[in-house]
Amino acid sequence: MSARDLIVGEAELDSQEDDESFDEETGEVRPKTNGVNGLNGHIDDSSEEEDDDDDEEAAAAIRKDFIVEDDEEPEERERRRRERKKRRREEREEEEAGLDEEDFDLIGEANPEFERRTTNEPKLKRLKRGHKEDRDGHRPKGVDNIFDSEEEDEDDYRNQRQLHRADPRNARDEFADFIEEDFEGPDGAPDDDDADIARTTGRAYTGIKDATGLDEAALEDMKEAFGEGDEYDWALNIQDQEDEAEQRVIDPEDPDAIAKGLELKDVFEPSQLAEKLLTDEDNSIRAVDVPERFQLARKPYKDLLLTPEQFKERGNWISDLIWDRKGLPSELKDPFRKAVAKVLEFMAVDEYEVPFIIQHRKDWLIHSQKVPVTPDPSNPGAPDTVLDAKKLLTHSELWRIAEFDLKFRALVEKRNALSETYTRLQDMADFQDDILEDMLPTATTMEELQDVQDYLHFQHASRLADLAAMNASFAANGTHRRPGSSKALFDRIRNSKVYGLVRAFGITADAFAQNALKEGRPHYTEDPSERPDDLADSESIMDPPDYSTGAQCLKAAKAMFAEEIFLSPRMRKLMRLAYYQDGVIECFRTEKGLRRIDENHPYYDFKYLRNQQMRDFARQPDLFLRMIRAEEEGLVEIKIRMQNAESFKKKLYSVIESDNFSEIADAWNRERREVLDMAILKLNKIMARGVKENLKNECEDQVAQRCREEFTKRLDQAPYKPKGMQLGTIPRVLAISNGAGAFGREAVCWAWVEEDGRVLENGKFTDLFLGDPERGQEDGVDVKALVKLVERRKPDVIGLSGFSADTRKLYKLLEEIIERKDLRGAEYEDEDGIERTDRLDLVIVNDEVARLYQTSQRAMLEHPGFAPLTRYCVGLAKYLQNPLKEYAALAKDIISITLDPAQSYVPQEKVFKFLETALVDIVNLVGVEINDAVSDWYTANLLPYVSGLGPRKAQQLLKVINLNGGSVATRAELVGDADQQRIGAVGQRVWANCASFLYIDFDSSDQDADYLDNTRVHPEDYELGRKMAADALELDEEDIEAETSENGLGAIVRKLVRDDQQEKVNDLILEEYAEQLERNFNQRKRATLETIRAELQVPYEELRDNFTLLSSEEIFTMFTGETRDTLYEGMVVPVSIKRVGDDYIEARMDCGIEGTIPLSEISSRSDISPRQLFQQFQTVQAKIMYLNRKTLAATFSLREEEVRHPAKKEHDRVPGDWDDAQERADKESMKEQNDVSGRTQRVVKHPLFKPFNSAQAQEFLGSQARGDVVIRPSSKGVDHLAVTWKVSDNIYQHIDVLELDKSSQFSSGGTLKIGGKYTYTDLDELIVNHVKAMAKKVDEMMLNEKYQNGSKAETERWLSTYTEANPKRSVYAFCIDPKHPGYFFLCFKAGQHAQLQSWAVKVVPQAFELQRNMYPDMMSLCNGFKLLFTNMQSGKRR
């Protein structure tokens, strides 16, 4: 056997023949065509001919079966039919019976192995195994090719096929199988004619004439009398379907049986179904007539039923939580409570979502009353009262009520569970616990309920154990916990004689807590007649063998009493109140924080923070969240204590001590104080932990709310308004960007986007600059191209943005071009009706959505041939056209947008939940044209945020509308119309929520069209709208009846619009009408009537604010990534020198801001030229002397005295809030350490050089890309450098570089050596040929199909699972070695029962090293491994 036989080159396991390549610029997928013959890339092999032969034989058999022979018995025909069905089952490996094609296309998007069908693809799929080469021939398997994991012998293949037939769930074998398209018929449809024909032979119909022999006239008479004979075919078809369904039942004894009644869950993984919302639970949500968001939020409490008392309690509970922050006058507290209760009724009983309540029940959110006014002598007819209205609840507060409702449900559910547990204990043991009966019904927080539960499990641990033993199901109840060893210890004390010593303390824990809380009548402490030690030594207390001495008894009694105080619900309530009233929070740096947090560190502002009260963090919640993050990183420790702990403890001493004066009383009081100290020590820990967690949650909610408010501002902006147009008009946009390219040296991309969103043109400008006529310099050729483009397309606005500060230069250039060439926008009519044009608008666009869009799957599908920067331009244009649609299209990616500096400290799930409420608010404010949503998926992205809907119900809505014909004529159709044969798309409750937010454009030519369907008026208020229209037209009842009887219910409103009389509704006096409605029907409709009046005049008027232009500060942050906190005057920063002149230097910061250094700021020595001190491309430290945030320009200083004294941030600290003494001591300590171990700081002239240590380098590279590098000083001396590069997330390799041929101590070496093996001449060569070369190998490894993203243990578990599922197969995989940067594990398992093994693979420049052998690429590495393993196995056998 040759080495070629071992190394499979043509049919190698990791062959890339079937892989796809990618266009580096556009990101398009280009399918490989190498080695593929035949039309359309189909494989041309003998298997196709065999299929053709089979088809011919099958066709001949079918043709033969068309002839019904007289002598053929029915049994023979039935036998032949069964044979044909059996043959078809054997030919077809899998049939997609019972599966909807749209479902397969939808779910297939989540499965990379499952391709979407097109018109030229077959509908049937079959399972196959292996690559093309695997089907070309059979190869024997043995040790020589044990790791050719995609090859298997023919017998094994047949066995696997049989297994897949026996169990349809095996159709998605994740290790071996993938789905292959079947071959087509000539017309592009599946070649399955024989199946269709065979189905007709079940009941052949030869015709009445042939059966009877009657003439034609007689035959017609018989038809009239008896029919055609096909009246009951529908019943026979049903019977056929039932027969086939019975035949589909899988026979477990038959390995060839095929399950044809497949469901999606039988074919796809649960995760794939969940991703596409196709699980059984998703289908249930679609079917239930309850708003989707309510179903998801209330899922944990769907079985919970609130009593009337709990309904009332809920309203008061939520009102109290919100009222304290409202700041309303006290006289409005009762109306406020009623408003909250009514909102809860709308949500819980009527199932109305927040947008519906805001839009159609807003009168219940307003408190209005008539206030008398002073009479006006000059106007005797003026009213003597005015209506004073105050808004009680806002948008955000309604969402908070919905959230508090869920919290209350959780509270009630836990309280009910505890009550049930207590009731069961009573039924079993017949006892009464006054503490439980008092505290459980009054518990109003989860903390208080937890206190009661802890008390229950402490006080009644033995009874709970007995109950659990009696009822095994109870053991699974959420309130049951297995008692720990400490509980068992206290149970023994409680049941022993020692508990008499606990009673001797003279007061119970609960009585002591009641005295401290000043609840009920006072309880007095009684002293025994003996001293504590004497009583403990008595026979009445000692309980051998556990408690055989007085000391043991006393210690146990004190521990028991302390535990009772610790677990007393009232005592915990007292401590919690004390902590929230007098608690202070302090921050202490750790040893790690001492070194890491310097004055420039973002955590320095709380490094020595002391004495902070709870309310201090209410004003700056981000501060506490940063403290929590620093504590998680091990840099600080947060401590919470009571401000007056000693005085508080002394008060408790006085409560627990007796008032007697005697030696015995003093002895007992000492013991009581010790017990109280023990309890308070434990209480302090649990209280501090609880307060910290609650404060963290509160701060997270505040930051998330700030994100919501900022996001609402960005959503609440209409499309950019073209001049002369109405607000809401979509502009035509020319979007331009230079991306991250250098201005003037790299191409500028542009895209022209029409108002309907179509991208009609795009291109690049490579020669865009203005000439100088005075010097005879002509404009760049692309200036003329830009002018012609503008004159041809007439854009309403030019949108501009980019990734760097150079975009500001492009903005200035375009401004000059527009001004010099007098570029103008589209014509429009002014208020006087005169046609005019204005200078073309140039706008810098917020690009946060465009940055996500350019690399998204959505952009690649919409514009597959565009370069990423062109797609970025398209994103800018679409943002100008409709910001709301762009944000909605992001779906869950909206959390990638930074809305608040502290956003990263809040869990993403919480942020998304808050942002989703903002989307719901604005989408329902704007509304969705339902027919546009059906035809345009871009508009359909808004549907999940419509009131009552969600992703699942939006899918169902669109699907049903398409089934109904693809359009909606009236809102009423959405619930179905039997007369029109319309299927209901939503239920009544969901329809009530969403109806007014889904509008239909009014078509005046359609007599059935209802004008109100195009308004924000809800169908429940259509009668009010029609009455207002009739009153405005001054029609009497006879006129109304005549008009409606002739033209329908909407005729009056249509007449109002047709006659252009809408303004007449302004003359209606709505106040009296509203009072009449409330008086007679208890309907509050004042605000609703105002809405109807506005909608009758302008339906669905644009209510969003004008498009918001970015401020200078926002543009500065967008182009540079810096803020006022991260970049300011006086700061010392590294700059790269661009140009050195005789009296100036031009430099550039890393953020892209460029600036100058005047001669006076270069050096204090005037006799030295700047060229002697500095050179081009050198990186130096400079101080920012002036920073222009609008023009993105700066002035720097290189003078040593300036650089040594950077500006320090000013901190406004209150005396006592900062530990100055500790700060001074730490600075002295660090200075002494630096003096002992300090060395001369080295500076290297290279842009990648940073004065970092290893930890700082890793922190700097943490947010960088894989393969990024930092050059830094080395601790080994001045003849060494250290290079740190990022191997992967949290994995960094530090390379020691030895410098040789140094001209001076501080210069760079002329020769650079790494490990004595690699030699380079300069740092750039080292970076490219060493570090970058290894980074490429790391990328090659991690992109290989054999690489596993996980730890070694996870990879080994995967190998074991694979071999268990495939016992005859061997497998291997690679994973990274996090402890040794630059190394990978090659893990392998040679069979099910073989031992797991791993070899180390080292990444070196240009190669992989395995067992001291070098391999240039992954294919060679895999083949080399197989060869090494084979040789090793052969050596063992010898």
Short mmCIF file of C-alpha atoms in Angstrom, two decimals, residues 174-454:
data_model
loop_
_atom_site.label_atom_id
_atom_site.label_comp_id
_atom_site.label_asym_id
_atom_site.label_seq_id
_atom_site.Cartn_x
_atom_site.Cartn_y
_atom_site.Cartn_z
CA GLU A 174 -26.62 15.67 12.30
CA PHE A 175 -23.43 13.67 11.85
CA ALA A 176 -23.85 11.95 8.49
CA ASP A 177 -26.81 13.05 6.39
CA PHE A 178 -27.78 15.98 4.32
CA ILE A 179 -30.68 16.66 1.99
CA GLU A 180 -30.20 16.23 -1.74
CA GLU A 181 -32.56 17.44 -4.44
CA ASP A 182 -34.23 14.73 -6.50
CA PHE A 183 -34.11 14.86 -10.31
CA GLU A 184 -36.81 16.67 -12.22
CA GLY A 185 -39.11 15.81 -15.03
CA PRO A 186 -38.83 17.59 -18.37
CA ASP A 187 -41.12 20.40 -17.27
CA GLY A 188 -39.27 21.08 -14.09
CA ALA A 189 -41.81 19.29 -11.88
CA PRO A 190 -41.10 16.08 -9.96
CA ASP A 191 -41.20 12.99 -12.10
CA ASP A 192 -44.09 11.44 -10.22
CA ASP A 193 -46.68 10.88 -12.94
CA ASP A 194 -46.98 7.20 -12.11
CA ALA A 195 -48.14 8.07 -8.60
CA ASP A 196 -50.90 10.32 -9.90
CA ILE A 197 -52.05 7.74 -12.42
CA ALA A 198 -51.91 4.88 -9.97
CA ARG A 199 -54.21 6.72 -7.62
CA THR A 200 -56.95 6.75 -10.28
CA THR A 201 -56.98 2.98 -10.61
CA GLY A 202 -58.42 2.54 -7.12
CA ARG A 203 -61.89 3.24 -8.52
CA ALA A 204 -61.84 3.17 -12.30
CA TYR A 205 -64.89 4.70 -13.99
CA THR A 206 -65.50 3.28 -17.49
CA GLY A 207 -68.51 5.42 -18.35
CA ILE A 208 -72.24 4.81 -18.09
CA LYS A 209 -72.72 4.08 -21.77
CA ASP A 210 -70.17 1.29 -21.77
CA ALA A 211 -71.67 -0.21 -18.66
CA THR A 212 -75.28 -0.25 -19.81
CA GLY A 213 -75.26 -0.43 -23.57
CA LEU A 214 -78.08 2.20 -23.78
CA ASP A 215 -78.43 4.60 -26.67
CA GLU A 216 -77.64 8.29 -26.27
CA ALA A 217 -81.22 9.48 -25.66
CA ALA A 218 -81.87 6.82 -23.07
CA LEU A 219 -78.56 7.61 -21.51
CA GLU A 220 -79.50 11.29 -21.13
CA ASP A 221 -82.80 10.31 -19.50
CA MET A 222 -80.96 8.12 -17.04
CA LYS A 223 -78.51 10.91 -16.23
CA GLU A 224 -81.35 13.28 -15.44
CA ALA A 225 -82.93 10.71 -13.18
CA PHE A 226 -79.86 9.35 -11.44
CA GLY A 227 -77.17 11.97 -12.04
CA GLU A 228 -73.68 11.67 -13.49
CA GLY A 229 -72.57 9.15 -10.92
CA ASP A 230 -69.96 11.42 -9.31
CA GLU A 231 -72.13 13.07 -6.68
CA TYR A 232 -70.52 11.09 -3.87
CA ASP A 233 -66.94 11.21 -5.11
CA TRP A 234 -66.07 13.53 -2.24
CA ALA A 235 -67.03 10.82 0.25
CA LEU A 236 -65.11 8.20 -1.67
CA ASN A 237 -62.06 10.52 -1.75
CA ILE A 238 -62.24 10.91 1.99
CA GLN A 239 -62.39 7.14 2.34
CA ASP A 240 -59.34 6.86 0.05
CA GLN A 241 -57.45 9.32 2.23
CA GLU A 242 -58.36 7.41 5.37
CA ASP A 243 -57.24 4.14 3.76
CA GLU A 244 -53.92 5.66 2.78
CA ALA A 245 -53.50 7.12 6.27
CA GLU A 246 -54.03 3.66 7.75
CA GLN A 247 -51.43 2.24 5.39
CA ARG A 248 -48.96 4.93 6.52
CA VAL A 249 -48.89 3.67 10.09
CA ILE A 250 -45.39 2.51 10.85
CA ASP A 251 -44.98 -1.15 11.61
CA PRO A 252 -42.19 -1.34 14.21
CA GLU A 253 -41.45 -4.90 13.12
CA ASP A 254 -40.97 -3.84 9.50
CA PRO A 255 -37.61 -2.07 9.02
CA ASP A 256 -38.64 -0.89 5.54
CA ALA A 257 -41.76 0.89 6.75
CA ILE A 258 -41.87 4.59 5.86
CA ALA A 259 -43.66 7.13 7.98
CA LYS A 260 -45.34 9.38 5.50
CA GLY A 261 -47.49 11.49 7.82
CA LEU A 262 -44.52 13.64 8.84
CA GLU A 263 -44.79 16.80 10.87
CA LEU A 264 -42.27 19.62 11.03
CA LYS A 265 -41.02 18.44 14.41
CA ASP A 266 -40.23 15.04 12.85
CA VAL A 267 -37.91 16.64 10.29
CA PHE A 268 -36.34 19.69 11.96
CA GLU A 269 -34.55 20.33 15.19
CA PRO A 270 -36.55 22.00 17.99
CA SER A 271 -34.17 24.96 17.93
CA GLN A 272 -34.87 25.50 14.24
CA LEU A 273 -38.61 25.35 14.78
CA ALA A 274 -38.34 27.74 17.71
CA GLU A 275 -36.29 30.18 15.64
CA LYS A 276 -38.96 30.26 12.96
CA LEU A 277 -41.84 30.28 15.48
CA LEU A 278 -43.24 26.94 14.29
CA THR A 279 -43.41 24.96 17.52
CA ASP A 280 -46.67 23.66 18.99
CA GLU A 281 -46.58 26.46 21.54
CA ASP A 282 -46.22 29.05 18.76
CA ASN A 283 -49.22 27.57 16.95
CA SER A 284 -51.20 27.70 20.18
CA ILE A 285 -50.36 31.39 20.58
CA ARG A 286 -51.57 32.01 17.03
CA ALA A 287 -54.84 30.23 17.72
CA VAL A 288 -55.75 31.74 21.11
CA ASP A 289 -57.72 34.97 20.82
CA VAL A 290 -55.59 36.94 23.29
CA PRO A 291 -52.94 39.54 22.39
CA GLU A 292 -49.64 37.78 21.79
CA ARG A 293 -47.61 39.93 24.16
CA PHE A 294 -50.10 39.20 26.94
CA GLN A 295 -49.85 35.47 26.29
CA LEU A 296 -46.07 35.48 26.46
CA ALA A 297 -45.85 37.73 29.52
CA ARG A 298 -48.53 35.87 31.48
CA LYS A 299 -47.41 32.40 30.52
CA PRO A 300 -46.03 31.57 34.02
CA TYR A 301 -49.33 32.64 35.60
CA LYS A 302 -51.86 31.43 33.02
CA ASP A 303 -53.54 29.16 35.61
CA LEU A 304 -53.74 31.87 38.27
CA LEU A 305 -57.21 33.26 39.06
CA LEU A 306 -57.45 36.40 41.18
CA THR A 307 -60.25 36.82 43.69
CA PRO A 308 -62.23 40.09 43.84
CA GLU A 309 -60.27 41.04 46.96
CA GLN A 310 -57.01 40.45 45.15
CA PHE A 311 -58.23 42.56 42.22
CA LYS A 312 -58.75 45.45 44.59
CA GLU A 313 -55.47 44.79 46.36
CA ARG A 314 -53.64 44.80 43.03
CA GLY A 315 -54.92 48.26 42.15
CA ASN A 316 -53.86 49.72 45.49
CA TRP A 317 -50.52 47.89 45.42
CA ILE A 318 -49.59 49.23 41.99
CA SER A 319 -50.92 52.72 42.76
CA ASP A 320 -48.68 52.96 45.82
CA LEU A 321 -45.64 51.95 43.77
CA ILE A 322 -46.22 54.68 41.17
CA TRP A 323 -47.76 57.48 43.24
CA ASP A 324 -44.63 58.45 45.19
CA ARG A 325 -42.83 59.41 41.96
CA LYS A 326 -45.73 61.26 40.35
CA GLY A 327 -45.51 64.54 42.21
CA LEU A 328 -49.25 65.19 41.80
CA PRO A 329 -51.29 67.11 44.36
CA SER A 330 -52.65 64.98 47.20
CA GLU A 331 -56.26 65.71 46.20
CA LEU A 332 -55.66 63.71 43.02
CA LYS A 333 -54.61 60.55 44.82
CA ASP A 334 -58.09 59.05 44.82
CA PRO A 335 -58.72 59.78 41.11
CA PHE A 336 -55.27 58.38 40.43
CA ARG A 337 -56.11 55.11 42.22
CA LYS A 338 -59.33 54.82 40.23
CA ALA A 339 -57.46 55.43 36.97
CA VAL A 340 -54.95 52.69 37.79
CA ALA A 341 -57.75 50.29 38.72
CA LYS A 342 -59.53 51.05 35.45
CA VAL A 343 -56.38 50.50 33.42
CA LEU A 344 -55.90 47.14 35.12
CA GLU A 345 -59.50 46.26 34.28
CA PHE A 346 -58.85 47.13 30.63
CA MET A 347 -55.73 44.95 30.61
CA ALA A 348 -56.90 41.97 32.64
CA VAL A 349 -60.61 41.74 31.83
CA ASP A 350 -60.95 43.33 28.39
CA GLU A 351 -57.47 42.20 27.24
CA TYR A 352 -56.62 45.64 25.84
CA GLU A 353 -52.97 46.50 25.20
CA VAL A 354 -51.33 49.79 26.11
CA PRO A 355 -51.66 51.45 22.64
CA PHE A 356 -55.41 50.73 22.57
CA ILE A 357 -55.86 52.22 26.04
CA ILE A 358 -53.87 55.32 25.13
CA GLN A 359 -55.78 55.83 21.88
CA HIS A 360 -59.33 54.78 22.74
CA ARG A 361 -59.61 54.93 26.52
CA LYS A 362 -57.61 58.07 27.15
CA ASP A 363 -60.57 59.76 28.86
CA TRP A 364 -60.08 57.37 31.77
CA LEU A 365 -56.49 58.58 32.12
CA ILE A 366 -57.51 62.22 32.50
CA HIS A 367 -59.07 63.84 35.53
CA SER A 368 -61.24 66.76 34.49
CA GLN A 369 -63.47 69.02 36.54
CA LYS A 370 -65.21 72.31 36.02
CA VAL A 371 -63.56 75.15 37.86
CA PRO A 372 -65.46 78.42 38.45
CA VAL A 373 -63.93 81.55 36.97
CA THR A 374 -64.34 85.20 37.85
CA PRO A 375 -67.10 86.77 35.74
CA ASP A 376 -65.98 89.13 32.99
CA PRO A 377 -68.08 92.31 33.01
CA SER A 378 -67.16 93.01 29.41
CA ASN A 379 -68.42 89.59 28.33
CA PRO A 380 -71.62 88.80 30.20
CA GLY A 381 -72.33 85.76 28.02
CA ALA A 382 -69.06 84.05 28.91
CA PRO A 383 -69.30 80.73 30.78
CA ASP A 384 -68.84 80.87 34.52
CA THR A 385 -66.75 77.70 34.61
CA VAL A 386 -63.83 76.27 32.65
CA LEU A 387 -62.77 72.67 32.26
CA ASP A 388 -59.58 71.87 34.15
CA ALA A 389 -58.02 68.59 32.93
CA LYS A 390 -54.94 66.88 34.34
CA LYS A 391 -53.30 63.82 32.86
CA LEU A 392 -52.98 61.12 35.48
CA LEU A 393 -51.01 58.45 33.59
CA THR A 394 -48.46 58.61 30.79
CA HIS A 395 -47.36 56.15 28.13
CA SER A 396 -44.42 54.92 30.17
CA GLU A 397 -46.53 54.53 33.30
CA LEU A 398 -49.01 52.32 31.47
CA TRP A 399 -46.16 49.99 30.51
CA ARG A 400 -45.01 50.06 34.13
CA ILE A 401 -48.51 49.11 35.24
CA ALA A 402 -48.40 46.13 32.87
CA GLU A 403 -45.05 45.12 34.35
CA PHE A 404 -46.23 45.58 37.94
CA ASP A 405 -49.28 43.48 37.11
CA LEU A 406 -46.96 40.58 36.30
CA LYS A 407 -45.04 41.11 39.53
CA PHE A 408 -48.26 41.12 41.51
CA ARG A 409 -49.34 37.87 39.84
CA ALA A 410 -46.01 36.32 40.86
CA LEU A 411 -46.54 37.62 44.39
CA VAL A 412 -50.04 36.16 44.61
CA GLU A 413 -48.96 32.85 43.13
CA LYS A 414 -46.23 32.44 45.74
CA ARG A 415 -48.53 33.56 48.53
CA ASN A 416 -51.16 31.07 47.42
CA ALA A 417 -48.57 28.30 47.36
CA LEU A 418 -47.45 29.12 50.90
CA SER A 419 -51.05 29.28 52.06
CA GLU A 420 -51.75 25.90 50.53
CA THR A 421 -48.70 24.43 52.23
CA TYR A 422 -49.78 25.83 55.60
CA THR A 423 -53.30 24.48 55.11
CA ARG A 424 -51.94 21.00 54.35
CA LEU A 425 -49.78 21.11 57.45
CA GLN A 426 -52.80 22.07 59.54
CA ASP A 427 -54.87 19.27 58.06
CA MET A 428 -52.13 16.82 58.92
CA ALA A 429 -51.00 18.02 62.36
CA ASP A 430 -53.93 20.16 63.62
CA PHE A 431 -51.96 23.18 64.91
CA GLN A 432 -52.01 26.94 64.57
CA ASP A 433 -49.14 29.35 63.91
CA ASP A 434 -50.11 32.93 64.71
CA ILE A 435 -47.01 34.35 63.03
CA LEU A 436 -47.84 32.68 59.73
CA GLU A 437 -51.48 33.70 59.93
CA ASP A 438 -50.53 37.30 60.68
CA MET A 439 -47.63 37.79 58.25
CA LEU A 440 -48.65 35.74 55.23
CA PRO A 441 -51.80 37.68 54.21
CA THR A 442 -50.10 41.05 54.75
CA ALA A 443 -46.88 40.29 52.86
CA THR A 444 -46.69 42.78 49.98
CA THR A 445 -43.23 42.10 48.56
CA MET A 446 -41.36 39.04 47.40
CA GLU A 447 -38.81 39.66 50.14
CA GLU A 448 -41.48 39.48 52.82
CA LEU A 449 -42.89 36.30 51.30
CA GLN A 450 -39.41 34.82 51.25
CA ASP A 451 -39.08 35.70 54.93
CA VAL A 452 -42.32 33.85 55.66
CA GLN A 453 -41.19 30.86 53.62
CA ASP A 454 -37.83 30.72 55.43
#
